[in-house]
XYZ file of C-alpha atoms in Angstrom:
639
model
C 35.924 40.794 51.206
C 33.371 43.335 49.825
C 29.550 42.576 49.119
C 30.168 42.400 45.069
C 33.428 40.003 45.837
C 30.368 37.615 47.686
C 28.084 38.419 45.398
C 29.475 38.654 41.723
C 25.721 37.713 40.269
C 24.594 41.059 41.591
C 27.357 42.821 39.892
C 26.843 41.147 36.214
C 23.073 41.614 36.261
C 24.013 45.674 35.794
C 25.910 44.686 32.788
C 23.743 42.305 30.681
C 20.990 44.889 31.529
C 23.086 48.024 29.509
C 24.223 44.807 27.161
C 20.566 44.340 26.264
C 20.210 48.117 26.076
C 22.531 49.112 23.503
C 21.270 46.239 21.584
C 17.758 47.693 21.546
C 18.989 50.617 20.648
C 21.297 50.123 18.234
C 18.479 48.163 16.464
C 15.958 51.280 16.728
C 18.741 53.414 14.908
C 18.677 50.928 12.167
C 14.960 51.008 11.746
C 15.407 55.009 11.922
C 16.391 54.898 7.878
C 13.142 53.026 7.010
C 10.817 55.718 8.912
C 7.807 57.244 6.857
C 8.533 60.035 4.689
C 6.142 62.360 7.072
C 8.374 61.720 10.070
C 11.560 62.022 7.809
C 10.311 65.569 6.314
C 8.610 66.814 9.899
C 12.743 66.512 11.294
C 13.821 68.284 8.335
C 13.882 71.548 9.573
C 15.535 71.059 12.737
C 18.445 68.488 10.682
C 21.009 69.351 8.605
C 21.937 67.420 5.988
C 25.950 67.453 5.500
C 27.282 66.396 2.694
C 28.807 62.672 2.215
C 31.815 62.202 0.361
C 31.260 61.218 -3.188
C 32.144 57.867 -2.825
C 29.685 55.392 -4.446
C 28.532 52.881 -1.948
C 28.826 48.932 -2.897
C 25.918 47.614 -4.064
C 23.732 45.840 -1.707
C 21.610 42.558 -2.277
C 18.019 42.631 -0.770
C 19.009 39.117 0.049
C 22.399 39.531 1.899
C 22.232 41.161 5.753
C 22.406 44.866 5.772
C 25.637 46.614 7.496
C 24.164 47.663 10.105
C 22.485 44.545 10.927
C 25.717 43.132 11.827
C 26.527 46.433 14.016
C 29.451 47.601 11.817
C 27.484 51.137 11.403
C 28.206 53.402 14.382
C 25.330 55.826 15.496
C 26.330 59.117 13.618
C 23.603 62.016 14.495
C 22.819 64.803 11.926
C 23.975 62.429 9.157
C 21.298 60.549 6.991
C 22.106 57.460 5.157
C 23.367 57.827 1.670
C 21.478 56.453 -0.875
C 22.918 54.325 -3.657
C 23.405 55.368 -7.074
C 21.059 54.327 -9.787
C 23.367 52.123 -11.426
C 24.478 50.695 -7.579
C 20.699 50.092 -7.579
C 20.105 48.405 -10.950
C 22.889 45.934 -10.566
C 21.461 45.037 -6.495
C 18.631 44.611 -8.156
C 20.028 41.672 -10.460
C 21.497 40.410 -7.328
C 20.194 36.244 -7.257
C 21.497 34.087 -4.833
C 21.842 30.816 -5.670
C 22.842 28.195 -2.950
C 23.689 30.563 -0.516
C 25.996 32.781 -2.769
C 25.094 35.785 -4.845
C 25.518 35.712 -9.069
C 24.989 39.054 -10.795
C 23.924 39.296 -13.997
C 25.339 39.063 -17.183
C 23.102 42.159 -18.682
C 22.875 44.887 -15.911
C 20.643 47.537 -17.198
C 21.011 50.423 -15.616
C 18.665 53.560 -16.836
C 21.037 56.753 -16.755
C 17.662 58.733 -17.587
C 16.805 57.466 -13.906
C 19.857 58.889 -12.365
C 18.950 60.146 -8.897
C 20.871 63.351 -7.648
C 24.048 63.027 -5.904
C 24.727 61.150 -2.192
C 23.258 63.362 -0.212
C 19.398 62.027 -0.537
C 17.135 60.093 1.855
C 15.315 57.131 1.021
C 11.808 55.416 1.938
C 10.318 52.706 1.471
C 6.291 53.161 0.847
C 4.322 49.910 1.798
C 1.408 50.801 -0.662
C 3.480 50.443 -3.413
C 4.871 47.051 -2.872
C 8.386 47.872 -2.195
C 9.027 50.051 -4.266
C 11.139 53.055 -2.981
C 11.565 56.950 -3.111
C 14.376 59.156 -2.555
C 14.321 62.987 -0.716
C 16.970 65.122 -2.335
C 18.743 67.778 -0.928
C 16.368 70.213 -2.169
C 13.785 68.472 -1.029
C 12.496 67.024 -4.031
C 10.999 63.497 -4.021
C 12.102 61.243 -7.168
C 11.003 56.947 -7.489
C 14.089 54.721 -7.414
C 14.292 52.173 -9.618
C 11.854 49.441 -8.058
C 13.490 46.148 -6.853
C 12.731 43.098 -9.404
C 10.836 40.139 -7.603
C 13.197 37.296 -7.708
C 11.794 35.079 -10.292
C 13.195 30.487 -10.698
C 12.231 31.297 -14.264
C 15.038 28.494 -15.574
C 14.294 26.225 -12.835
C 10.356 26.581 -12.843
C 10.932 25.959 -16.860
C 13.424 23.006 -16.600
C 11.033 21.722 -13.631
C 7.661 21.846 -15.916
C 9.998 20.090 -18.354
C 10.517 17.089 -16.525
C 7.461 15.579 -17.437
C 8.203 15.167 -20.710
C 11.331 12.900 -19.917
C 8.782 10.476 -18.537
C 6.692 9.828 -21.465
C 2.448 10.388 -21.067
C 2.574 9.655 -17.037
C 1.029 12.579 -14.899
C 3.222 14.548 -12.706
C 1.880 13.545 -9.651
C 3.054 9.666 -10.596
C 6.297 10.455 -12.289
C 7.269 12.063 -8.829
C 5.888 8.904 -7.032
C 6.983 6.545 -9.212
C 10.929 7.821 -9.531
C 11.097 8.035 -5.854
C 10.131 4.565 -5.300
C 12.410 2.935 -8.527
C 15.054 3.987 -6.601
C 14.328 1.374 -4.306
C 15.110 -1.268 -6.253
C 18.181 -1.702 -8.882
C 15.166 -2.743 -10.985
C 14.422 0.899 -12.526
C 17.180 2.766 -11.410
C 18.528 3.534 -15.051
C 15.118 3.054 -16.869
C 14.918 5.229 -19.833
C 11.398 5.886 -19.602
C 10.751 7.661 -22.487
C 8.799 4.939 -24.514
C 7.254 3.569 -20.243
C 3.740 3.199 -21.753
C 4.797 1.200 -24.774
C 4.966 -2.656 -23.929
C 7.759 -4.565 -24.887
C 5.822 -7.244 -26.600
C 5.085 -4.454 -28.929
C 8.445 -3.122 -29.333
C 11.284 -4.627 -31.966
C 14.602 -4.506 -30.524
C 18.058 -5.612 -31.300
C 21.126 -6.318 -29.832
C 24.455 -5.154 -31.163
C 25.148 -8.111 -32.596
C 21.560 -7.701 -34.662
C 20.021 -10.795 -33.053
C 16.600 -10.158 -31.340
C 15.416 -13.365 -29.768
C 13.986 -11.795 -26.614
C 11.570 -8.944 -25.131
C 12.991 -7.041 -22.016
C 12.158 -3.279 -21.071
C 15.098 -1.220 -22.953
C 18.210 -2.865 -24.418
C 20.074 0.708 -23.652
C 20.108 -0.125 -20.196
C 22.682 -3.227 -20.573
C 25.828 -1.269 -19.696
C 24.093 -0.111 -16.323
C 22.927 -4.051 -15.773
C 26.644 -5.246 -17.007
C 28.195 -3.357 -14.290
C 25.464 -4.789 -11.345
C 26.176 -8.301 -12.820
C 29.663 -7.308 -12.201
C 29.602 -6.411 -8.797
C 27.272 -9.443 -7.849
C 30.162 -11.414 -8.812
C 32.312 -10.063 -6.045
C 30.053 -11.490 -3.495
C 29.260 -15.198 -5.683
C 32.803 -16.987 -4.962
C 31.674 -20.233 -5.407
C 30.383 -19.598 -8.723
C 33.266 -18.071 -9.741
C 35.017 -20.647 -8.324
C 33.026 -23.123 -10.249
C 33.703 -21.513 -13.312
C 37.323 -21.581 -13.463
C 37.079 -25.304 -12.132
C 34.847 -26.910 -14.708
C 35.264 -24.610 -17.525
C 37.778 -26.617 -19.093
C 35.569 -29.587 -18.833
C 32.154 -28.420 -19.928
C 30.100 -30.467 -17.755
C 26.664 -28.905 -19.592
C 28.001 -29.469 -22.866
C 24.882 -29.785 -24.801
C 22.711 -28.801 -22.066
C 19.568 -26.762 -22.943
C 18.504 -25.333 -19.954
C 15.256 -23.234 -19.982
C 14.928 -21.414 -16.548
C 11.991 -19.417 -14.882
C 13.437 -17.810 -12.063
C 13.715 -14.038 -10.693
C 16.009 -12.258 -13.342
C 18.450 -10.403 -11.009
C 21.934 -9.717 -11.126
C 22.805 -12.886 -9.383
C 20.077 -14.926 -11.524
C 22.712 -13.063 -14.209
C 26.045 -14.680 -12.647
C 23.814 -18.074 -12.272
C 23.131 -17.749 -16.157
C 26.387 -16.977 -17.375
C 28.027 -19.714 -15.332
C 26.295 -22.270 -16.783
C 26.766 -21.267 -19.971
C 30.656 -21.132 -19.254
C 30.464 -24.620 -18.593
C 28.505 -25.243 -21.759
C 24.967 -25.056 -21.604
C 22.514 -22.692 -24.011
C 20.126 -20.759 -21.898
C 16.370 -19.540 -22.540
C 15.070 -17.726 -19.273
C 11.647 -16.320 -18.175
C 10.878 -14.508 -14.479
C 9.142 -16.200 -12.130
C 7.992 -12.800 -10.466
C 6.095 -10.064 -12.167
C 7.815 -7.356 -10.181
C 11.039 -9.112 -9.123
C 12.738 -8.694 -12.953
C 15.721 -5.938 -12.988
C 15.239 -4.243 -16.340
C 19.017 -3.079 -16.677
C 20.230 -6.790 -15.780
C 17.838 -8.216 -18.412
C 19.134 -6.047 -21.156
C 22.655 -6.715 -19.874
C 21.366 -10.853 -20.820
C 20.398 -9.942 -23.984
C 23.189 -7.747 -24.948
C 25.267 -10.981 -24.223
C 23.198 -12.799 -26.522
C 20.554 -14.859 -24.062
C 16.901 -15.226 -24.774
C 15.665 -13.528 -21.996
C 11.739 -12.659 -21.713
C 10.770 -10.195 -18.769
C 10.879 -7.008 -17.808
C 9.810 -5.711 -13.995
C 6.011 -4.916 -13.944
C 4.553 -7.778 -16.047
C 0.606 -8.335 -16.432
C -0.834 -11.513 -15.861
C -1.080 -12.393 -19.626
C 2.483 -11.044 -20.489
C 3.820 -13.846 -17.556
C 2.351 -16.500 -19.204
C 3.268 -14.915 -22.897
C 7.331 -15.042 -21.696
C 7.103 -18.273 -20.544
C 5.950 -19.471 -24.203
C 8.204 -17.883 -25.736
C 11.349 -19.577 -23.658
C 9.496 -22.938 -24.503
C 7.855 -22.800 -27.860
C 10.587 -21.900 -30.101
C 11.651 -22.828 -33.658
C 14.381 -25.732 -33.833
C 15.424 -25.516 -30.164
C 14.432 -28.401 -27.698
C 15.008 -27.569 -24.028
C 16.482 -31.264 -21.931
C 16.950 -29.605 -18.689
C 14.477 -27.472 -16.627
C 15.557 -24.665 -13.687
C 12.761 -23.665 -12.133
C 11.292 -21.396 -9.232
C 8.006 -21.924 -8.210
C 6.804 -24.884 -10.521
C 5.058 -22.735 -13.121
C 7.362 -23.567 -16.163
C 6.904 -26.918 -15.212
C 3.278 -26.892 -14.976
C 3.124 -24.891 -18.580
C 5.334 -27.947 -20.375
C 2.599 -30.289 -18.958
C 0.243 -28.299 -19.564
C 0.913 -27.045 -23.298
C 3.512 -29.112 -24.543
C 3.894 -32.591 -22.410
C 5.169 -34.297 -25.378
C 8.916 -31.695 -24.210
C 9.626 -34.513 -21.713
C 10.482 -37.064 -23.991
C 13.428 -35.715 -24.216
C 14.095 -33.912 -20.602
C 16.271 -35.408 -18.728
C 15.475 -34.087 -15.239
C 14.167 -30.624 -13.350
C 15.473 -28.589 -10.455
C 13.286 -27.152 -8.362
C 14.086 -24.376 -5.493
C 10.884 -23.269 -3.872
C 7.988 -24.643 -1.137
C 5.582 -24.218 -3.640
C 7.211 -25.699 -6.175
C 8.578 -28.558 -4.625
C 4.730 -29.546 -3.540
C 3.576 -29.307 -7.092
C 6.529 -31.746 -7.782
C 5.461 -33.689 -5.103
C 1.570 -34.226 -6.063
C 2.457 -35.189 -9.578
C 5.208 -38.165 -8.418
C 2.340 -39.459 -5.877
C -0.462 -39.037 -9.168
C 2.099 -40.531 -11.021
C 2.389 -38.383 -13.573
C 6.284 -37.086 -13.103
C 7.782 -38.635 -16.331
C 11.548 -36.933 -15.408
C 13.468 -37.105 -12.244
C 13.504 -34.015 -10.319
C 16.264 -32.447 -7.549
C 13.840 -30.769 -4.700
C 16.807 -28.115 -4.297
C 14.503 -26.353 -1.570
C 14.906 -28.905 1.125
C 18.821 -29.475 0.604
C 20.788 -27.989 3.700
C 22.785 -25.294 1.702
C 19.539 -23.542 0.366
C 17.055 -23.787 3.577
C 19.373 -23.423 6.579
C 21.137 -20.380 4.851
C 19.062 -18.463 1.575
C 15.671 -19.411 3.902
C 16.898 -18.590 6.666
C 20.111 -15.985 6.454
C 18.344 -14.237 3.667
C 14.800 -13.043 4.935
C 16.782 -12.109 8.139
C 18.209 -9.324 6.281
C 15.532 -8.924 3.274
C 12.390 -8.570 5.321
C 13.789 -5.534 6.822
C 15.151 -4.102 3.404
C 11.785 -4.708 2.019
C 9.644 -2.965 4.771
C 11.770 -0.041 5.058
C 11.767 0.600 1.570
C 8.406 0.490 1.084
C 6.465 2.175 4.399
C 9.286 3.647 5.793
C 7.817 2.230 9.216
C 9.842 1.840 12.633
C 10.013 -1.570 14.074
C 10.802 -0.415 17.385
C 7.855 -0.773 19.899
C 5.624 -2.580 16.705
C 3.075 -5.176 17.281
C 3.898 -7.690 14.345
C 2.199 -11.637 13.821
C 4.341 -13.931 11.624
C 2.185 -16.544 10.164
C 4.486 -19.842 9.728
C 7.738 -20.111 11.702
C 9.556 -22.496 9.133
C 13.278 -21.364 8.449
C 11.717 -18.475 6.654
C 9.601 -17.062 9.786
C 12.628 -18.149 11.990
C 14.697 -15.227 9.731
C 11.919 -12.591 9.453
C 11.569 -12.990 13.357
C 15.020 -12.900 14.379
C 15.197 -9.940 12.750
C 12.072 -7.899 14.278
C 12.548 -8.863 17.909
C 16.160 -7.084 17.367
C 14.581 -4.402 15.906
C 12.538 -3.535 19.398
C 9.107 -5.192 17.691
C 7.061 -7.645 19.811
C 6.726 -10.368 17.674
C 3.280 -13.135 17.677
C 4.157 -16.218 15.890
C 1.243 -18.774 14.150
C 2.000 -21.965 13.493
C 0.182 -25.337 12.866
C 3.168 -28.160 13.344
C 4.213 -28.837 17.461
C 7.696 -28.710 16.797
C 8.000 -25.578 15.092
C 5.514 -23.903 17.612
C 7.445 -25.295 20.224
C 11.124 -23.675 18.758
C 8.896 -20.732 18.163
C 8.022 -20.448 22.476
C 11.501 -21.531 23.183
C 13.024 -18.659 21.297
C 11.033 -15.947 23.278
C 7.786 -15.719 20.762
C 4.243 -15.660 21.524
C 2.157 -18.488 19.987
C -1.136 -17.117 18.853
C -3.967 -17.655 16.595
C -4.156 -15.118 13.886
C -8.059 -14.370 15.139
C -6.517 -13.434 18.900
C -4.250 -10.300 17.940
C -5.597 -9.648 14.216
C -7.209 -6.082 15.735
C -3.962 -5.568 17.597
C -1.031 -5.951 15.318
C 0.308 -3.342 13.091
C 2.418 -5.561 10.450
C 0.994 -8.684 9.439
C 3.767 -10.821 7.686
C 2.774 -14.479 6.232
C 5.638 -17.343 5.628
C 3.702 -20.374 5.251
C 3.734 -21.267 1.086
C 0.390 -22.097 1.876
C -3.028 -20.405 0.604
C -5.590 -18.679 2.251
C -3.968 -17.789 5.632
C -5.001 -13.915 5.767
C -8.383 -14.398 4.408
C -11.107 -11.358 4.214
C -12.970 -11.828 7.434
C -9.564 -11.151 9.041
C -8.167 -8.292 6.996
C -11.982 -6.730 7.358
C -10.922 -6.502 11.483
C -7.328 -5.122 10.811
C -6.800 -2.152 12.616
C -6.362 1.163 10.098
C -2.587 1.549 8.360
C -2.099 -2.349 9.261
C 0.700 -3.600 7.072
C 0.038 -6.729 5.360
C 2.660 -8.554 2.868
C 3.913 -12.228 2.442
C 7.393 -13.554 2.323
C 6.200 -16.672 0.827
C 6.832 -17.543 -3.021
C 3.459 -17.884 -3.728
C 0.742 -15.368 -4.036
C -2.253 -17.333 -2.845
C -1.141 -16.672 0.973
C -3.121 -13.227 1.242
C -6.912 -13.609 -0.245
C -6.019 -10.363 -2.421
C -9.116 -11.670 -4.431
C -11.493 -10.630 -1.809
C -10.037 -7.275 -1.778
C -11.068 -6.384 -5.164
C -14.991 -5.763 -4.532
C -16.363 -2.774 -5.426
C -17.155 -1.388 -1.833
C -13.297 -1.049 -1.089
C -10.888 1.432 -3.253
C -7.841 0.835 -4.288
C -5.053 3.409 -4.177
C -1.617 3.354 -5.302
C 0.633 4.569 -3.272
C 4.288 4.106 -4.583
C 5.652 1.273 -6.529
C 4.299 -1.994 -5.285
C 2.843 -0.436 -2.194
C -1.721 0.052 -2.252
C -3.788 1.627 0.287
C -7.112 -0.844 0.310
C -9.742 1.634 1.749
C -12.934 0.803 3.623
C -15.935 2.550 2.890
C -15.333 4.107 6.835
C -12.040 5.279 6.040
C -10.547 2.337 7.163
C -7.207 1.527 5.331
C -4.481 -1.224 5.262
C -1.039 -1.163 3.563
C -0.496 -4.076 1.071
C 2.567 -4.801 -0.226
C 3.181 -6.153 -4.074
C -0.325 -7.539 -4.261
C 0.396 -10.587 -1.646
C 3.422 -11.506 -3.841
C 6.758 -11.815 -2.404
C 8.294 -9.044 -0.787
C 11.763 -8.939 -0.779
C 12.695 -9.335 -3.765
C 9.270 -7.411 -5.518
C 10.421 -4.713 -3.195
C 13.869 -4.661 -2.337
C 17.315 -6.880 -3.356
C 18.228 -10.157 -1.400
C 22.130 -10.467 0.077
C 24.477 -11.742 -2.532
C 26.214 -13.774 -0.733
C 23.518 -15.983 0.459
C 22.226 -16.377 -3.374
C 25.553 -17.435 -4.187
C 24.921 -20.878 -2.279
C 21.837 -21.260 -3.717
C 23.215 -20.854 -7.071
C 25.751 -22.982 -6.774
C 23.552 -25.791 -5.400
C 21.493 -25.080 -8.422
C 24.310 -25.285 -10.705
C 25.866 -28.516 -9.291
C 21.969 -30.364 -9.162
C 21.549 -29.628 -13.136
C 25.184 -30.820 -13.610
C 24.455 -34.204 -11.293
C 21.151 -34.697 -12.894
C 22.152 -34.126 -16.875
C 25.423 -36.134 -16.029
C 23.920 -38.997 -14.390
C 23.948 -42.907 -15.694
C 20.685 -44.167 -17.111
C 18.805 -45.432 -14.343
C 20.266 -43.651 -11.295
C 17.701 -41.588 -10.963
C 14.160 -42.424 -11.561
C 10.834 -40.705 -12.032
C 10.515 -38.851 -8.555
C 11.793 -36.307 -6.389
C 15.423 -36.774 -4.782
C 17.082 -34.246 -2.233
C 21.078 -33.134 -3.633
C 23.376 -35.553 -2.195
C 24.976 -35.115 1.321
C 28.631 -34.583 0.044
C 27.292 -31.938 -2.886
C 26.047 -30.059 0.305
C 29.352 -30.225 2.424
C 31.121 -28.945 -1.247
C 28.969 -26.180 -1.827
C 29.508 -24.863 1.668
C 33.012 -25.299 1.817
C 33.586 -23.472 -1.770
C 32.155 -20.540 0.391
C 34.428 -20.934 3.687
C 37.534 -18.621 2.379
C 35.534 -15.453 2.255
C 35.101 -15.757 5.923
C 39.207 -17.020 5.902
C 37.983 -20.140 7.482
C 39.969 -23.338 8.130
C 38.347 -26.642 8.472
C 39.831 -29.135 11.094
C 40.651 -32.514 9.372
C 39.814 -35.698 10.976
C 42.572 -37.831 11.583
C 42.570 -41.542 10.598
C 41.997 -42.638 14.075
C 39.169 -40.256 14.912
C 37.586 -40.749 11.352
C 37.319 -44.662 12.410
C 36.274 -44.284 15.959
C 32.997 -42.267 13.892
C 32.870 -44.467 11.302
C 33.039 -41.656 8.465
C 35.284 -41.298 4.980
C 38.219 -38.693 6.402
C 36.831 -36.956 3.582
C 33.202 -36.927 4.034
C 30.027 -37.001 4.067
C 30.057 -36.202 7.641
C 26.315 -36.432 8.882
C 23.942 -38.846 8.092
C 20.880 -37.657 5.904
C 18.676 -37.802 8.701
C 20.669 -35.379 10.622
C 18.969 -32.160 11.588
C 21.074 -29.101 10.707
């Protein structure tokens, strides 16, 4: 064995070196035809020129690589590079690429009073006159080509300036902003935004059956909200189950159901199932940014009164709300609420309504404590269904739901990575027990507050630090409160926030945050995106607040289907049980949904998953000392 045969490295080295060399080189010859035109004129004399065939060259875009580039041009002494004709020139000079693929244009101009002599001719390109180049005849006689045309978007720069105008008097800079973040939610996703500054209270719209009782955004949007209402349905069995069940019977025959809930596509299925099974519907939002505008005009296309539109003021909350109530020859006798505030407007404004109410469903914290305060004042005249505390809405739209939507909501808004984040959830209820399941998978270390034993002490068994908000408030980078309770990030704390701290609520009400406080004149306020303010310190500070303390998910992002669709059945079946009942089953105070409505709603929802129940046998159902049928747990049990 030779030395190369041991040593093979030694022997390639020699290679990549004249590799590498001929590369240089072949590069230098390429860079030969762009020399100055004293070097080209000083080898004149010593070069001659030959003549090149007469064959026209193709034309060459500035923009696509040159032949030589791609080393298809052998090294040829003694002959110069040809230059194109005029016309070759004129129509390169068209040359636009769009998307990676060159489109000549329709018009070439060429100018035959430009011709340049035949092949034989050098070319150069002179710096000082911005590209524009020169060709060296055979004679030696120096003409100016045709100069290359700047590539000029004209018809995207003027469809690009257009754009404003599609979205009414907003600035630029917040039409961008604002139709990145619609996208975001369903909510604006269509929005015809053409009349955006106009309010709807001020608008006169119809349907196309030429009736009118409502106020949403834009009535055009209804086939975009008819087709989201349609796929909502996929994922609401029971309802639809429901609806094929009782239609024939009409259970809400008669029923005059005003609602104030979050108008969404499932609110939507809710709606229309109740009035398949007879009931007249009037409906306000409970939200000010929870409202999908498309699924609203979708409502009112289908002939409901429906009063809301995504992005309500303060005044125009209250405004919808009147107008479900106070209405010309219709009397509502069943309320639906979400948050107690149509029920709190009836007592308020019109008390004498309840004369003829015969009971109110109720799905929220909040609301359920307003319900509450008035049966222990003694001044609930109707019975109510406290739908908030029934099994099939807290262990699964609590629960199941924020597990999913306080991710959604986050995401959509800050764009933020959990992983390695330092986030305190104030309230570990079945609504903090979601929102932290679903962080601690996410990589974030997770601080839990709490102020009852036994939910502190499933918060430590779970793998959660209890804390006080005071101990890691300078510390934590997303501050998330779940509590339905007011006051709990108050000013002294959100003044010792570290900077881009993220602070939102996942509560129904909006009293969590002390968003009061933060309107002083000292701090700024800076939008952001949709639903999504910078609050800046007068150092620079800044925190992140999302929807103005309100609730996230669904201000910010959607909520699963699926889990709404056991809500909304519970919903359904409570109005059913309380317009249906006999005179004096239910009295003036707050009742939970019986046991057995609970075990139906949840087993309307068990063939999705393909599920099969085990049945008791007789024996087994009399050693436990249950119906075969059910109920199956006492009402104390603890799901």
């Amino acid at each position: 064995m030779n030395y190369i045969d041991q040593n093979p490295l030694l022997f390639c080295r020699p290679l990549r070196l004249v590799s590498a060399c001929v590369s240089v080189l072949e590069k230098g010859l390429c860079e030969i035809a762009a020399m100055s035109v004293q070097v080209v004129a000083a080898k004149m004399a010593e070069v001659e020129l030959k003549d090149i065939p007469s064959k026209e060259l193709a034309p060459v875009s500035p923009l696509t690589p040159k032949a030589e580039d791609k080393g298809l041009v052998k090294n040829e002494p003694n002959v110069a590079v040809a230059a194109p004709s005029s016309s070759a020139v004129a129509v390169a000079a068209e040359t636009v690429v769009v998307r990676g693929e060159p489109s000549l244009s329709p018009t070439p101009s060429p100018n035959p009073a430009a011709k340049m002599p035949q092949a034989s001719a050098m070319k150069r390109t002179d710096p000082q006159q911005n590209g524009g180049e020169t060709f060296i005849g055979r004679d030696g006689a120096v003409a100016e080509a045709p100069r290359m045309k700047k590539i000029q978007f004209a018809d995207q720069k003027q469809e690009f300036n257009k754009r404003p105008s599609k979205i009414g008097r907003r600035s630029l800079s917040r039409s961008i902003s604002q139709s990145s973040t619609d996208s975001y939610s369903s909510a604006a996703s269509y929005t015809d935004s053409s009349d955006d500054e106009t309010s709807p209270r001020d608008k006169q719209q119809k349907n196309s059956k030429g009736s009118s009782d409502f106020c949403i955004k834009n009535i055009k949007q209804a086939d975009f909200g008819r087709r989201e209402i349609e796929i909502a349905e996929q994922e609401m069995p029971a309802l639809m189950a429901l609806r094929k069940r009782a239609q024939g019977e009409k259970p809400l025959a008669g029923a005059k159901v005003v609602g104030c809930t979050h108008i969404t596509a499932q609110t939507a299925v809710l709606m229309e199932t109740l009035s398949a099974l007879g009931a007249q519907c009037r409906w306000a939002a409970c939200n000010i940014y929870s409202t999908q505008n498309e699924v609203a005009a979708a409502l009112a296309e289908g002939g409901f009164s429906v009063f809301a539109w995504k992005g309500e003021s303060e005044d125009d909350f209250w405004w919808c709300i009147d107008r479900c109530v106070n209405v010309e020859g219709w009397q509502p006798n069943m309320i639906l609420d979400d948050g107690g505030d149509l029920t709190h407007w009836i007592y308020k404004k019109y008390p004498n309504m309840f004369k003829k109410i015969k009971g109110i469903v109720e799905e929220s914290v909040t609301g359920v404590h307003r319900l509450y305060q008035l049966s222990k004042a003694g001044k609930l005249c109707v019975p109510a269904m406290n739908v908030n505390d029934s099994v099939t809405k807290q262990k699964f739209d609590n629960l199941y739901c924020c597990r999913e939507s306080i991710l959604d909501g986050l995401k959509r808004t800050t764009d933020v990575m959990f992983g390695g984040k330092q986030v305190v959830v104030c309230g570990y209820g079945e609504v903090g027990k979601g929102c932290c399941a679903a962080l601690k998978a996410m990589g974030s270390i997770v601080y839990v507050t709490e102020i009852d034993p036994i939910c502190a002490l499933q918060a430590c068994m779970d793998g959660f630090r209890l804390v006080k908000l005071s101990e890691v408030i300078r510390q934590v980078d997303i501050v998330i409160t779940c509590t339905g309770n007011k006051n709990v990030v108050v000013r002294e704390y959100l003044d010792r926030m570290k900077n881009g701290c993220i602070v939102c609520n996942m509560g129904h009400s909006n009293t969590e945050i002390d968003v009061a406080s933060l309107r002083t004149p000292e701090l700024t306020w800076e939008r952001v995106r949709s639903q999504v303010d910078h609050v800046i310190w007068p150092d620079g500070k800044r925190i992140v607040l999302l929807a103005e303390g309100r609730l996230l998910n669904l201000s910010c992002s959607t909520v699963p289907t699926f889990v709404l669709s056991i809500t909304a059945t519970t919903q359904a079946l409570a109005l059913i049980e309380l317009y249906n009942a006999p005179e004096g089953r239910y009295k003036q105070d707050v009742y939970l949904l019986p046991k057995k409505m609970d075990e139906y709603v949840a087993s309307l929802h068990l063939p999705t998953f393909d599920a099969h129940l085990t049945e008791l046998t007789e024996e087994q159902a009399k050693y436990l000392g249950l119906n075969k049928n059910g109920p199956f747990k006492p009402n104390y049990y603890r799901y």
